[in-house]
Backbone as ProteinMPNN parsed JSONL, in Angstrom:
{"seq_chain_A": "GGDVYEVTIKSGTQKIKTQCKIDSSLNQKWKDTQKPLNLKITYHEQITVKVIDKRKYERNINVGEVTFSLMNLLSVRPLNIIVALGTCTSIRLNITLAWTPVVKGH", "coords_chain_A": {"N_chain_A": [[-150.102, 29.284, 146.739], [-147.711, 28.567, 149.287], [-145.162, 29.163, 151.774], [-144.969, 31.598, 154.375], [-142.62, 33.601, 155.938], [-141.65, 35.475, 158.756], [-139.094, 37.68, 159.413], [-137.076, 38.945, 161.902], [-134.676, 41.272, 162.796], [-132.633, 42.388, 165.29], [-130.986, 44.842, 167.252], [-129.92, 46.179, 170.166], [-132.001, 48.892, 170.755], [-132.953, 49.056, 168.229], [-134.824, 47.741, 165.492], [-135.566, 45.604, 162.784], [-138.058, 44.432, 160.658], [-139.241, 42.073, 158.38], [-140.818, 40.248, 155.661], [-140.881, 37.052, 154.01], [-141.887, 35.147, 151.266], [-142.051, 31.82, 150.323], [-142.348, 29.865, 147.543], [-143.711, 26.824, 146.009], [-141.692, 26.042, 144.277], [-139.469, 26.749, 145.587], [-138.715, 29.389, 145.273], [-137.95, 32.659, 146.402], [-139.696, 35.467, 147.623], [-139.312, 38.594, 148.711], [-140.512, 41.11, 150.933], [-140.097, 44.66, 151.004], [-137.712, 44.92, 149.478], [-136.703, 46.874, 147.871], [-134.887, 48.647, 148.903], [-131.834, 48.57, 150.862], [-131.961, 47.044, 154.104], [-131.183, 48.625, 156.961], [-129.257, 48.786, 159.973], [-127.974, 50.888, 162.465], [-125.22, 50.309, 164.125], [-122.635, 49.533, 166.534], [-119.389, 47.945, 166.641], [-119.143, 46.461, 169.011], [-121.601, 45.555, 169.756], [-124.451, 43.272, 169.856], [-126.314, 41.142, 167.621], [-129.589, 39.991, 167.148], [-131.35, 37.486, 165.524], [-134.467, 36.464, 164.466], [-136.84, 34.085, 163.383], [-140.081, 33.513, 162.235], [-142.599, 31.274, 161.331], [-145.25, 32.157, 159.559], [-148.583, 31.473, 159.92], [-151.698, 30.935, 158.303], [-154.168, 29.898, 159.212], [-153.573, 28.705, 161.588], [-151.719, 28.683, 164.715], [-148.82, 30.784, 164.745], [-145.461, 29.625, 164.128], [-142.504, 29.485, 165.946], [-139.578, 29.448, 164.377], [-136.855, 29.697, 164.859], [-134.186, 31.28, 166.749], [-131.34, 33.296, 167.012], [-128.466, 34.704, 168.552], [-125.696, 36.759, 168.05], [-122.334, 38.033, 168.334], [-120.83, 40.942, 166.969], [-118.173, 41.462, 167.039], [-116.157, 39.718, 165.969], [-116.583, 39.949, 163.297], [-115.693, 42.085, 161.838], [-114.841, 43.741, 158.874], [-113.282, 45.036, 155.943], [-114.443, 44.829, 153.47], [-117.791, 44.076, 152.197], [-119.383, 41.471, 153.991], [-120.525, 38.221, 153.751], [-122.605, 36.221, 155.673], [-123.851, 33.15, 157.019], [-126.693, 32.369, 158.784], [-127.659, 29.877, 160.763], [-130.62, 28.549, 161.948], [-131.438, 27.056, 164.771], [-131.236, 23.474, 165.486], [-132.749, 21.569, 164.209], [-133.806, 22.532, 161.877], [-133.985, 23.486, 158.447], [-133.665, 25.998, 157.554], [-131.751, 28.708, 156.548], [-130.255, 31.85, 156.824], [-128.925, 34.268, 154.677], [-126.845, 36.863, 155.31], [-125.643, 40.057, 154.609], [-123.048, 41.962, 155.759], [-122.068, 45.254, 155.883], [-119.685, 47.486, 156.674], [-119.609, 50.847, 157.661], [-117.588, 53.57, 158.117], [-117.791, 55.929, 160.788], [-118.056, 59.378, 160.523], [-117.012, 62.141, 162.257], [-119.189, 64.798, 163.129], [-121.005, 64.469, 161.079]], "CA_chain_A": [[-149.698, 28.809, 148.031], [-146.364, 28.879, 149.744], [-144.965, 29.486, 153.183], [-144.565, 32.971, 154.656], [-141.784, 33.703, 157.122], [-141.353, 36.815, 159.245], [-137.717, 37.747, 159.894], [-136.808, 40.119, 162.73], [-133.273, 41.469, 163.137], [-132.67, 43.376, 166.362], [-129.754, 45.19, 167.962], [-130.26, 47.249, 171.113], [-133.384, 49.349, 170.614], [-133.303, 49.071, 166.813], [-135.391, 46.487, 165.021], [-136.035, 45.53, 161.401], [-138.953, 43.295, 160.462], [-139.639, 41.905, 156.986], [-141.408, 38.934, 155.395], [-140.465, 36.337, 152.817], [-142.785, 34.069, 150.848], [-141.354, 30.786, 149.566], [-143.347, 29.081, 146.805], [-143.427, 25.386, 145.891], [-140.431, 25.879, 143.533], [-138.464, 27.283, 146.506], [-138.382, 30.77, 144.947], [-138.22, 33.564, 147.514], [-140.161, 36.815, 147.304], [-139.173, 39.379, 149.927], [-141.076, 42.455, 151.03], [-139.117, 45.7, 151.328], [-136.415, 44.65, 148.845], [-136.294, 47.987, 147.02], [-133.749, 49.311, 149.53], [-131.227, 47.743, 151.909], [-132.468, 47.218, 155.453], [-129.984, 49.016, 157.698], [-129.2, 49.086, 161.395], [-126.764, 51.631, 162.822], [-124.71, 49.682, 165.336], [-121.184, 49.545, 166.67], [-118.806, 46.601, 166.58], [-119.218, 45.724, 170.279], [-122.991, 45.17, 170.019], [-124.9, 41.97, 169.387], [-127.484, 41.098, 166.741], [-130.468, 38.84, 167.333], [-132.158, 37.183, 164.341], [-135.573, 35.573, 164.832], [-137.685, 33.74, 162.239], [-141.382, 32.943, 162.591], [-143.41, 30.73, 160.234], [-146.58, 32.774, 159.676], [-149.648, 30.555, 159.514], [-152.954, 31.612, 158.005], [-155.289, 29.379, 159.998], [-153.068, 28.087, 162.804], [-150.768, 29.529, 165.443], [-147.5, 30.948, 164.141], [-144.455, 28.737, 164.686], [-141.182, 30.07, 166.111], [-138.631, 28.573, 163.692], [-135.583, 29.752, 165.571], [-133.636, 32.575, 167.115], [-129.909, 33.213, 167.296], [-127.817, 35.97, 168.889], [-124.261, 36.665, 167.861], [-121.564, 39.251, 168.511], [-120.235, 41.455, 165.737], [-116.756, 41.69, 167.294], [-115.299, 38.925, 165.079], [-117.043, 40.063, 161.918], [-115.242, 43.33, 161.223], [-114.22, 43.512, 157.57], [-113.277, 46.217, 155.075], [-115.378, 44.55, 152.381], [-119.033, 43.443, 152.659], [-119.159, 40.115, 154.458], [-121.717, 37.376, 153.738], [-122.611, 35.186, 156.706], [-125.04, 32.3, 157.032], [-127.212, 32.183, 160.131], [-128.462, 28.658, 160.87], [-131.572, 28.719, 163.04], [-131.796, 25.807, 165.439], [-130.561, 22.261, 165.039], [-133.625, 20.678, 163.444], [-134.442, 23.254, 160.781], [-133.126, 23.636, 157.275], [-133.671, 27.4, 157.144], [-130.533, 29.471, 156.771], [-130.341, 33.207, 156.305], [-127.69, 34.895, 154.196], [-126.837, 38.264, 155.705], [-124.46, 40.781, 154.179], [-122.663, 43.048, 156.647], [-121.201, 46.262, 155.278], [-119.288, 48.451, 157.705], [-119.405, 52.214, 157.188], [-116.969, 54.343, 159.19], [-118.504, 57.115, 161.245], [-117.273, 60.597, 160.395], [-117.488, 63.109, 163.248], [-119.814, 66.004, 162.604], [-121.942, 64.144, 159.994]], "C_chain_A": [[-148.308, 29.264, 148.376], [-146.338, 29.236, 151.209], [-144.492, 30.924, 153.317], [-143.806, 32.986, 155.974], [-141.573, 35.167, 157.473], [-139.958, 36.779, 159.856], [-137.544, 39.059, 160.654], [-135.32, 40.142, 163.061], [-133.231, 42.637, 164.123], [-131.283, 43.584, 166.948], [-130.06, 46.373, 168.858], [-131.718, 47.615, 170.98], [-133.844, 49.381, 169.165], [-133.816, 47.705, 166.37], [-135.851, 46.639, 163.583], [-136.903, 44.284, 161.299], [-139.336, 43.253, 158.992], [-140.219, 40.51, 156.813], [-140.913, 38.374, 154.079], [-141.483, 35.244, 152.525], [-141.981, 33.107, 149.986], [-142.391, 29.914, 148.89], [-142.903, 27.62, 146.678], [-142.149, 25.087, 145.101], [-139.241, 26.395, 144.329], [-137.955, 28.666, 146.111], [-138.784, 31.657, 146.119], [-138.676, 34.913, 146.99], [-140.196, 37.598, 148.615], [-139.933, 40.682, 149.825], [-139.93, 43.403, 151.32], [-137.752, 45.469, 150.682], [-135.947, 45.788, 147.945], [-135.057, 48.683, 147.586], [-133.134, 48.383, 150.568], [-131.869, 48.04, 153.26], [-131.266, 47.456, 156.355], [-130.245, 49.188, 159.185], [-127.915, 49.868, 161.628], [-126.294, 51.094, 164.167], [-123.195, 49.797, 165.376], [-120.691, 48.115, 166.806], [-118.946, 45.808, 167.872], [-120.64, 45.27, 170.616], [-123.29, 43.772, 169.489], [-126.113, 42.136, 168.477], [-128.275, 39.842, 167.085], [-131.32, 38.7, 166.078], [-133.2, 36.159, 164.758], [-136.435, 35.334, 163.595], [-138.951, 33.042, 162.741], [-142.071, 32.48, 161.317], [-144.823, 31.249, 160.436], [-147.631, 31.824, 159.111], [-150.944, 31.321, 159.322], [-154.065, 31.188, 158.969], [-154.869, 28.724, 161.31], [-152.197, 29.094, 163.541], [-149.456, 29.613, 164.678], [-146.494, 30.052, 164.854], [-143.118, 29.481, 164.753], [-140.161, 29.097, 165.522], [-137.295, 28.552, 164.424], [-135.137, 31.165, 165.828], [-132.165, 32.378, 167.463], [-129.381, 34.621, 167.58], [-126.311, 35.789, 168.703], [-123.619, 38.039, 167.981], [-120.945, 39.659, 167.178], [-118.728, 41.635, 165.848], [-115.847, 40.974, 166.292], [-115.653, 39.072, 163.602], [-116.639, 41.366, 161.252], [-114.494, 43.03, 159.936], [-114.304, 44.79, 156.75], [-114.297, 46.049, 153.955], [-116.672, 43.969, 152.943], [-118.809, 41.957, 152.926], [-120.476, 39.351, 154.444], [-121.586, 36.326, 154.829], [-123.909, 34.397, 156.599], [-125.437, 32.091, 158.476], [-128.108, 30.95, 160.112], [-129.339, 28.791, 162.105], [-131.963, 27.367, 163.614], [-131.087, 24.61, 164.832], [-131.435, 21.402, 164.138], [-134.348, 21.406, 162.314], [-133.454, 23.421, 159.629], [-133.066, 25.082, 156.808], [-132.354, 28.047, 157.524], [-130.72, 30.839, 156.144], [-128.971, 33.654, 155.843], [-127.787, 36.376, 154.527], [-125.536, 38.883, 155.216], [-124.225, 41.939, 155.14], [-121.734, 43.985, 155.891], [-120.931, 47.332, 156.335], [-119.043, 49.802, 157.067], [-118.769, 52.998, 158.329], [-117.794, 55.583, 159.529], [-117.562, 58.31, 161.144], [-117.848, 61.61, 161.372], [-118.085, 64.331, 162.566], [-120.805, 65.746, 161.477], [-123.04, 63.278, 160.512]], "O_chain_A": [[-147.796, 30.234, 147.818], [-147.362, 29.567, 151.807], [-143.72, 31.416, 152.494], [-144.272, 32.462, 156.986], [-141.345, 35.999, 156.595], [-139.673, 35.946, 160.716], [-137.823, 40.138, 160.131], [-134.77, 39.153, 163.546], [-133.724, 43.728, 163.835], [-130.51, 42.641, 167.118], [-130.419, 47.448, 168.376], [-132.588, 46.75, 171.08], [-135.001, 49.699, 168.892], [-133.323, 46.663, 166.802], [-136.441, 47.65, 163.203], [-136.536, 43.216, 161.788], [-139.713, 44.274, 158.417], [-140.124, 39.68, 157.717], [-140.57, 39.114, 153.156], [-141.891, 34.507, 153.422], [-141.314, 33.518, 149.037], [-143.218, 29.292, 149.557], [-141.847, 27.237, 147.18], [-141.582, 24.003, 145.234], [-138.128, 26.47, 143.807], [-136.885, 29.08, 146.557], [-139.819, 31.442, 146.749], [-138.113, 35.44, 146.031], [-140.993, 37.31, 149.508], [-139.995, 41.292, 148.758], [-138.893, 42.982, 151.833], [-136.729, 45.793, 151.286], [-134.895, 45.678, 147.316], [-134.266, 49.249, 146.831], [-133.817, 47.508, 151.1], [-132.275, 49.173, 153.521], [-130.416, 46.576, 156.496], [-131.3, 49.667, 159.601], [-126.878, 49.545, 161.048], [-126.885, 51.38, 165.208], [-122.556, 50.119, 164.373], [-121.469, 47.194, 167.053], [-118.873, 44.58, 167.835], [-120.856, 44.659, 171.663], [-122.488, 43.175, 168.771], [-126.836, 43.129, 168.55], [-127.705, 38.77, 167.286], [-131.934, 39.664, 165.621], [-132.87, 35.118, 165.328], [-136.726, 36.267, 162.847], [-138.897, 32.117, 163.552], [-142.119, 33.216, 160.333], [-145.515, 30.838, 161.367], [-147.558, 31.425, 157.949], [-151.254, 32.24, 160.08], [-154.809, 32.027, 159.477], [-155.716, 28.242, 162.062], [-151.964, 30.204, 163.064], [-149.029, 28.647, 164.044], [-146.65, 29.753, 166.038], [-142.656, 30.037, 163.757], [-139.906, 28.041, 166.1], [-136.684, 27.495, 164.582], [-135.626, 32.118, 165.222], [-131.797, 31.409, 168.127], [-129.786, 35.594, 166.943], [-125.732, 34.795, 169.142], [-124.261, 39.066, 167.763], [-120.582, 38.81, 166.364], [-118.069, 41.931, 164.851], [-114.872, 41.557, 165.816], [-115.079, 38.39, 162.754], [-117.185, 41.718, 160.207], [-113.617, 42.167, 159.907], [-115.278, 45.537, 156.847], [-114.94, 47.014, 153.542], [-116.67, 43.425, 154.047], [-118.122, 41.277, 152.163], [-121.447, 39.787, 155.062], [-120.578, 35.622, 154.904], [-124.931, 34.913, 156.147], [-124.618, 31.683, 159.3], [-129.187, 30.97, 159.52], [-128.848, 29.112, 163.188], [-132.733, 26.625, 163.005], [-130.424, 24.718, 163.801], [-130.915, 20.587, 163.375], [-135.389, 20.945, 161.846], [-132.241, 23.488, 159.833], [-132.473, 25.367, 155.768], [-131.899, 27.951, 158.663], [-131.28, 30.962, 155.055], [-127.974, 33.446, 156.534], [-128.705, 37.062, 154.077], [-124.461, 38.309, 155.386], [-125.092, 42.794, 155.318], [-120.73, 43.552, 155.326], [-121.85, 47.992, 156.818], [-118.352, 49.9, 156.053], [-119.354, 53.086, 159.409], [-118.41, 56.196, 158.657], [-116.425, 58.265, 161.614], [-119.041, 61.908, 161.325], [-117.563, 64.829, 161.568], [-121.395, 66.693, 160.956], [-123.932, 62.894, 159.756]]}, "name": "protein", "num_of_chains": 1, "seq": "GGDVYEVTIKSGTQKIKTQCKIDSSLNQKWKDTQKPLNLKITYHEQITVKVIDKRKYERNINVGEVTFSLMNLLSVRPLNIIVALGTCTSIRLNITLAWTPVVKGH"}
């Protein structure tokens, strides 16, 4: 058993979608964890994170959606942030932001 959640992270026209299964011991098993999931964005853009509870025999449930600006999150080192989805849910996402400078001509 366990619950399956679909997580979508979107910025502009770019979108990443992955799934996480949480078992009864609250262990998480993510799809696509062999490599980092990357978006190429600039500091003035926004990110939208949406989580859906995937149901096998019922309609899927929209757990929550949040949009935030990256302007205040610039950091030389990778930055861990927690995204709380909605006021009545206990689901929080840990996201690591790593900024890579753009080199002209590459």
